[in-house]
PDB file of C-alpha atoms in Angstrom:
ATOM      1  CA  MET A  21     109.261  44.295  77.315  1.00 51.00           C
ATOM      2  CA  SER A  22     110.816  44.163  80.772  1.00 54.00           C
ATOM      3  CA  TYR A  23     112.129  47.731  80.255  1.00 58.00           C
ATOM      4  CA  LEU A  24     108.568  49.034  79.878  1.00 59.00           C
ATOM      5  CA  THR A  25     107.334  46.910  82.776  1.00 60.00           C
ATOM      6  CA  ASN A  26     110.097  48.221  85.036  1.00 60.00           C
ATOM      7  CA  LYS A  27     109.278  51.839  84.081  1.00 65.00           C
ATOM      8  CA  THR A  28     105.618  51.435  85.060  1.00 67.00           C
ATOM      9  CA  ARG A  29     106.276  49.749  88.411  1.00 67.00           C
ATOM     10  CA  PRO A  30     106.140  51.761  91.634  1.00 72.00           C
ATOM     11  CA  GLU A  31     109.408  52.633  93.380  1.00 74.00           C
ATOM     12  CA  GLY A  32     109.371  49.832  95.978  1.00 73.00           C
ATOM     13  CA  ASP A  33     108.402  46.975  93.663  1.00 74.00           C
ATOM     14  CA  PRO A  34     111.078  44.505  92.616  1.00 71.00           C
ATOM     15  CA  LYS A  35     112.473  44.972  89.132  1.00 70.00           C
ATOM     16  CA  ILE A  36     112.305  42.328  86.411  1.00 67.00           C
ATOM     17  CA  LEU A  37     115.830  41.350  85.416  1.00 67.00           C
ATOM     18  CA  HIS A  38     114.836  38.866  82.717  1.00 66.00           C
ATOM     19  CA  SER A  39     111.804  36.774  81.927  1.00 68.00           C
ATOM     20  CA  GLY A  40     111.773  33.025  81.694  1.00 67.00           C
ATOM     21  CA  PRO A  41     110.589  30.874  78.860  1.00 67.00           C
ATOM     22  CA  SER A  42     107.003  31.264  77.736  1.00 67.00           C
ATOM     23  CA  SER A  43     104.463  28.593  78.602  1.00 68.00           C
ATOM     24  CA  LEU A  44     102.943  29.030  75.134  1.00 74.00           C
ATOM     25  CA  ASN A  45     103.953  26.444  72.595  1.00 80.00           C
ATOM     26  CA  ALA A  46     103.816  26.830  68.823  1.00 84.00           C
ATOM     27  CA  SER A  47     100.125  25.902  68.571  1.00 83.00           C
ATOM     28  CA  ASP A  48      99.179  28.462  71.231  1.00 86.00           C
ATOM     29  CA  ARG A  49     101.181  31.169  69.455  1.00 90.00           C
ATOM     30  CA  LEU A  50      99.584  30.242  66.110  1.00 92.00           C
ATOM     31  CA  ALA A  51      96.121  30.442  67.683  1.00 92.00           C
ATOM     32  CA  ARG A  52      96.946  33.821  69.234  1.00 93.00           C
ATOM     33  CA  ASN A  53      98.223  35.170  65.903  1.00 95.00           C
ATOM     34  CA  LEU A  54      95.112  33.898  64.112  1.00 95.00           C
ATOM     35  CA  GLY A  55      92.970  35.605  66.747  1.00 95.00           C
ATOM     36  CA  TRP A  56      94.681  38.948  66.153  1.00 96.00           C
ATOM     37  CA  PHE A  57      94.440  38.419  62.387  1.00 96.00           C
ATOM     38  CA  SER A  58      90.726  37.745  62.768  1.00 96.00           C
ATOM     39  CA  LEU A  59      90.208  40.995  64.699  1.00 96.00           C
ATOM     40  CA  GLY A  60      92.084  42.990  62.048  1.00 96.00           C
ATOM     41  CA  LEU A  61      90.274  41.331  59.156  1.00 96.00           C
ATOM     42  CA  GLY A  62      86.933  41.926  60.856  1.00 96.00           C
ATOM     43  CA  LEU A  63      87.660  45.627  61.213  1.00 97.00           C
ATOM     44  CA  VAL A  64      88.685  45.851  57.549  1.00 97.00           C
ATOM     45  CA  GLU A  65      85.520  44.042  56.466  1.00 96.00           C
ATOM     46  CA  ILE A  66      83.354  46.391  58.531  1.00 97.00           C
ATOM     47  CA  PHE A  67      84.980  49.670  57.527  1.00 97.00           C
ATOM     48  CA  ALA A  68      86.065  48.891  53.934  1.00 96.00           C
ATOM     49  CA  ALA A  69      83.215  46.701  52.724  1.00 95.00           C
ATOM     50  CA  GLU A  70      82.697  48.852  49.608  1.00 96.00           C
ATOM     51  CA  LYS A  71      86.327  48.498  48.525  1.00 96.00           C
ATOM     52  CA  ILE A  72      86.266  44.733  49.101  1.00 95.00           C
ATOM     53  CA  THR A  73      83.077  44.213  47.099  1.00 95.00           C
ATOM     54  CA  THR A  74      84.355  46.448  44.282  1.00 95.00           C
ATOM     55  CA  ALA A  75      87.661  44.539  44.095  1.00 95.00           C
ATOM     56  CA  LEU A  76      85.820  41.198  43.938  1.00 94.00           C
ATOM     57  CA  GLY A  77      83.016  42.247  41.598  1.00 93.00           C
ATOM     58  CA  MET A  78      80.393  41.703  44.302  1.00 93.00           C
ATOM     59  CA  ARG A  79      78.757  45.148  44.447  1.00 94.00           C
ATOM     60  CA  GLY A  80      75.572  45.137  46.512  1.00 94.00           C
ATOM     61  CA  LYS A  81      76.929  42.633  49.087  1.00 94.00           C
ATOM     62  CA  GLU A  82      78.419  45.267  51.413  1.00 96.00           C
ATOM     63  CA  ASN A  83      76.120  44.431  54.335  1.00 96.00           C
ATOM     64  CA  LEU A  84      76.974  40.743  53.985  1.00 96.00           C
ATOM     65  CA  ILE A  85      80.688  41.602  54.140  1.00 96.00           C
ATOM     66  CA  ARG A  86      80.062  43.753  57.239  1.00 97.00           C
ATOM     67  CA  ALA A  87      78.215  40.852  58.872  1.00 97.00           C
ATOM     68  CA  TYR A  88      81.191  38.621  58.064  1.00 96.00           C
ATOM     69  CA  GLY A  89      83.397  41.263  59.691  1.00 96.00           C
ATOM     70  CA  ALA A  90      81.365  41.123  62.893  1.00 97.00           C
ATOM     71  CA  ARG A  91      81.649  37.322  62.789  1.00 96.00           C
ATOM     72  CA  GLU A  92      85.436  37.609  62.391  1.00 96.00           C
ATOM     73  CA  ILE A  93      85.704  39.928  65.390  1.00 97.00           C
ATOM     74  CA  GLY A  94      83.681  37.529  67.534  1.00 95.00           C
ATOM     75  CA  ALA A  95      85.789  34.572  66.410  1.00 95.00           C
ATOM     76  CA  GLY A  96      88.962  36.557  67.080  1.00 95.00           C
ATOM     77  CA  MET A  97      87.891  37.420  70.616  1.00 95.00           C
ATOM     78  CA  MET A  98      87.040  33.780  71.316  1.00 94.00           C
ATOM     79  CA  THR A  99      90.353  32.642  69.839  1.00 93.00           C
ATOM     80  CA  LEU A 100      92.226  35.036  72.134  1.00 93.00           C
ATOM     81  CA  SER A 101      90.244  33.849  75.167  1.00 89.00           C
ATOM     82  CA  VAL A 102      90.751  30.796  77.344  1.00 84.00           C
ATOM     83  CA  ASP A 103      88.391  28.758  75.138  1.00 83.00           C
ATOM     84  CA  LYS A 104      90.511  29.117  72.020  1.00 88.00           C
ATOM     85  CA  GLN A 105      89.237  25.815  70.606  1.00 91.00           C
ATOM     86  CA  VAL A 106      85.745  27.306  70.272  1.00 92.00           C
ATOM     87  CA  GLY A 107      87.165  30.386  68.553  1.00 93.00           C
ATOM     88  CA  LEU A 108      89.242  28.303  66.159  1.00 94.00           C
ATOM     89  CA  ALA A 109      86.278  26.057  65.348  1.00 94.00           C
ATOM     90  CA  SER A 110      84.190  29.139  64.573  1.00 95.00           C
ATOM     91  CA  ARG A 111      87.019  30.418  62.370  1.00 95.00           C
ATOM     92  CA  VAL A 112      87.010  27.142  60.401  1.00 96.00           C
ATOM     93  CA  ALA A 113      83.225  27.349  59.961  1.00 96.00           C
ATOM     94  CA  GLY A 114      83.555  30.997  58.921  1.00 96.00           C
ATOM     95  CA  ASP A 115      86.241  30.078  56.399  1.00 96.00           C
ATOM     96  CA  ALA A 116      83.863  27.557  54.822  1.00 96.00           C
ATOM     97  CA  LEU A 117      81.232  30.283  54.593  1.00 96.00           C
ATOM     98  CA  ASP A 118      83.767  32.682  53.047  1.00 96.00           C
ATOM     99  CA  ILE A 119      84.755  30.082  50.433  1.00 96.00           C
ATOM    100  CA  ALA A 120      81.115  29.431  49.565  1.00 96.00           C
ATOM    101  CA  THR A 121      80.463  33.162  49.198  1.00 95.00           C
ATOM    102  CA  LEU A 122      83.559  33.671  47.063  1.00 95.00           C
ATOM    103  CA  MET A 123      82.563  30.747  44.826  1.00 96.00           C
ATOM    104  CA  THR A 124      79.366  32.637  43.928  1.00 94.00           C
ATOM    105  CA  ALA A 125      81.585  35.402  42.498  1.00 93.00           C
ATOM    106  CA  MET A 126      83.448  33.000  40.169  1.00 93.00           C
ATOM    107  CA  ARG A 127      80.713  33.303  37.549  1.00 92.00           C
ATOM    108  CA  PRO A 128      81.805  33.868  33.914  1.00 92.00           C
ATOM    109  CA  ASP A 129      80.351  37.389  33.645  1.00 93.00           C
ATOM    110  CA  ASN A 130      82.431  38.704  36.604  1.00 92.00           C
ATOM    111  CA  ARG A 131      85.338  40.776  35.272  1.00 94.00           C
ATOM    112  CA  LYS A 132      87.114  40.478  38.628  1.00 94.00           C
ATOM    113  CA  ARG A 133      87.372  36.663  38.577  1.00 94.00           C
ATOM    114  CA  GLU A 134      91.165  36.822  38.912  1.00 95.00           C
ATOM    115  CA  ASN A 135      90.828  38.775  42.156  1.00 95.00           C
ATOM    116  CA  VAL A 136      88.295  36.259  43.402  1.00 95.00           C
ATOM    117  CA  GLY A 137      90.734  33.437  42.556  1.00 95.00           C
ATOM    118  CA  VAL A 138      93.473  35.139  44.574  1.00 96.00           C
ATOM    119  CA  ALA A 139      91.044  35.675  47.466  1.00 96.00           C
ATOM    120  CA  LEU A 140      90.020  32.001  47.323  1.00 96.00           C
ATOM    121  CA  ALA A 141      93.671  30.922  47.473  1.00 97.00           C
ATOM    122  CA  ILE A 142      94.299  33.182  50.472  1.00 96.00           C
ATOM    123  CA  VAL A 143      91.200  31.950  52.297  1.00 96.00           C
ATOM    124  CA  ALA A 144      92.152  28.327  51.556  1.00 97.00           C
ATOM    125  CA  GLY A 145      95.616  28.903  53.037  1.00 96.00           C
ATOM    126  CA  ILE A 146      94.178  30.540  56.136  1.00 96.00           C
ATOM    127  CA  THR A 147      91.654  27.706  56.444  1.00 96.00           C
ATOM    128  CA  LEU A 148      94.530  25.238  56.475  1.00 97.00           C
ATOM    129  CA  LEU A 149      96.237  27.221  59.254  1.00 96.00           C
ATOM    130  CA  ASP A 150      92.968  27.328  61.212  1.00 95.00           C
ATOM    131  CA  ILE A 151      92.534  23.554  60.921  1.00 95.00           C
ATOM    132  CA  ILE A 152      96.140  22.938  61.995  1.00 94.00           C
ATOM    133  CA  ALA A 153      95.790  25.292  64.981  1.00 93.00           C
ATOM    134  CA  LEU A 154      92.455  23.762  66.001  1.00 92.00           C
ATOM    135  CA  GLY A 155      93.846  20.239  65.916  1.00 91.00           C
ATOM    136  CA  ALA A 156      97.028  21.131  67.788  1.00 88.00           C
ATOM    137  CA  THR A 157      95.341  23.135  70.543  1.00 86.00           C
ATOM    138  CA  THR A 158      92.641  20.501  70.978  1.00 83.00           C
ATOM    139  CA  VAL A 159      95.275  17.812  71.495  1.00 81.00           C
ATOM    140  CA  ARG A 160      97.314  19.993  73.843  1.00 74.00           C
ATOM    141  CA  HIS A 161      94.450  21.247  75.999  1.00 68.00           C
ATOM    142  CA  THR A 162      92.364  18.066  76.289  1.00 66.00           C
ATOM    143  CA  ARG A 163      93.106  15.662  79.141  1.00 56.00           C
ATOM    144  CA  GLY A 164      91.214  12.722  77.749  1.00 54.00           C
ATOM    145  CA  ARG A 165      88.561  12.456  75.119  1.00 55.00           C
ATOM    146  CA  GLY A 166      85.162  12.244  76.750  1.00 58.00           C
ATOM    147  CA  GLN A 167      86.554  11.662  80.227  1.00 62.00           C
ATOM    148  CA  ALA A 168      85.607  13.825  83.147  1.00 63.00           C
ATOM    149  CA  ARG A 169      88.440  15.029  85.337  1.00 63.00           C
ATOM    150  CA  SER A 170      89.050  12.802  88.334  1.00 67.00           C
ATOM    151  CA  TYR A 171      89.950  14.387  91.628  1.00 68.00           C
ATOM    152  CA  GLY A 172      89.939  11.068  93.519  1.00 70.00           C
ATOM    153  CA  ASP A 173      93.602  11.427  94.427  1.00 70.00           C
ATOM    154  CA  ARG A 174      92.982  14.681  96.302  1.00 71.00           C
ATOM    155  CA  THR A 175      92.199  14.628 100.012  1.00 69.00           C
ATOM    156  CA  GLY A 176      91.903  18.252 101.027  1.00 72.00           C
ATOM    157  CA  PHE A 177      94.602  17.741 103.669  1.00 71.00           C
ATOM    158  CA  PRO A 178      97.791  19.663 102.800  1.00 72.00           C
ATOM    159  CA  LYS A 179     100.114  17.155 104.509  1.00 72.00           C
ATOM    160  CA  GLY A 180      98.055  14.078 103.655  1.00 72.00           C
ATOM    161  CA  VAL A 181      95.494  12.062 105.606  1.00 72.00           C
ATOM    162  CA  GLU A 182      98.014  10.123 107.727  1.00 73.00           C
ATOM    163  CA  ALA A 183      99.720  13.285 108.980  1.00 72.00           C
ATOM    164  CA  SER A 184      96.332  14.699 109.924  1.00 73.00           C
ATOM    165  CA  ARG A 185      95.100  11.693 111.922  1.00 73.00           C
ATOM    166  CA  GLY A 186      94.897  12.431 115.619  1.00 71.00           C
ATOM    167  CA  LEU A 187      95.834  16.057 115.065  1.00 71.00           C
ATOM    168  CA  GLY A 188      92.511  17.252 116.469  1.00 69.00           C
ATOM    169  CA  ARG A 189      92.920  15.174 119.660  1.00 71.00           C
ATOM    170  CA  LYS A 190      96.481  16.447 120.071  1.00 72.00           C
ATOM    171  CA  GLN A 191      95.349  20.054 119.758  1.00 71.00           C
ATOM    172  CA  LEU A 192      92.488  19.413 122.171  1.00 70.00           C
ATOM    173  CA  ALA A 193      94.916  17.841 124.651  1.00 74.00           C
ATOM    174  CA  ASP A 194      97.148  20.928 124.348  1.00 75.00           C
ATOM    175  CA  LEU A 195      94.169  23.129 125.211  1.00 74.00           C
ATOM    176  CA  ARG A 196      93.139  20.984 128.215  1.00 69.00           C
ATOM    177  CA  PRO A 197      96.242  19.611 129.905  1.00 61.00           C
ATOM    178  CA  ALA A 198      95.748  16.459 131.937  1.00 58.00           C
ATOM    179  CA  ASP A 199      96.049  16.748 135.687  1.00 53.00           C
ATOM    180  CA  ALA A 200      99.255  14.887 136.487  1.00 49.00           C
ATOM    181  CA  ALA A 201      98.016  13.479 139.820  1.00 48.00           C
ATOM    182  CA  THR A 202      94.572  12.171 138.886  1.00 53.00           C
ATOM    183  CA  GLY A 203      94.864  11.671 135.162  1.00 54.00           C
ATOM    184  CA  ASN A 204      91.668  13.714 134.680  1.00 57.00           C
ATOM    185  CA  SER A 205      91.573  16.637 132.356  1.00 52.00           C
ATOM    186  CA  SER A 206      90.481  19.947 133.749  1.00 52.00           C
ATOM    187  CA  THR A 207      87.348  21.624 132.491  1.00 53.00           C
ATOM    188  CA  GLN A 208      89.028  24.998 132.047  1.00 55.00           C
ATOM    189  CA  PRO A 209      91.302  25.567 129.064  1.00 54.00           C
ATOM    190  CA  ALA A 210      94.918  26.182 129.948  1.00 52.00           C
ATOM    191  CA  ALA A 211      96.206  29.706 129.769  1.00 53.00           C
ATOM    192  CA  ASN A 212      98.203  30.375 126.683  1.00 54.00           C
ATOM    193  CA  VAL A 213     101.722  31.267 127.735  1.00 53.00           C
ATOM    194  CA  ASN A 214     103.609  32.456 124.706  1.00 49.00           C
TER     195      ASN A 214
END
């Protein structure tokens, strides 16, 4: 990857020699992979709805499959965003909806019941991955359950409050030097001699 990055950089920019370790842990990578999977599955459901319904014995449900594809794309985009917990939660809810829809195709008169069984097994496996990813990313990216972030330890002073005390008076004294003979400060600011 650094080869491509170095090729696209302008002449004067520094070159990347090697990259450091990623800040993504296993749960973040799993969530990212599930997000990309969701985008791909959504596109397949939108553009190949007829083939999916034929393979599952669900002819006439093409628009429902396309709607599920749009849902998958939305969940995939949310999973790839900063709020991946929301995307993963919507994936879990979508998986439950997929399982319920597939269960309607398990009727005895459906000749494609074996295909539906395979699809149910695949969706159940993906549901398990979604639940694992949701739990892991929620634990990793939550500071405290139900607690608001506390910024009480921040002062707004880069060097701390104690280092800033009297700094304004010192700077004011530098601008208006005291008259050595009388101890009075002059009304005119001193000339800056730098």
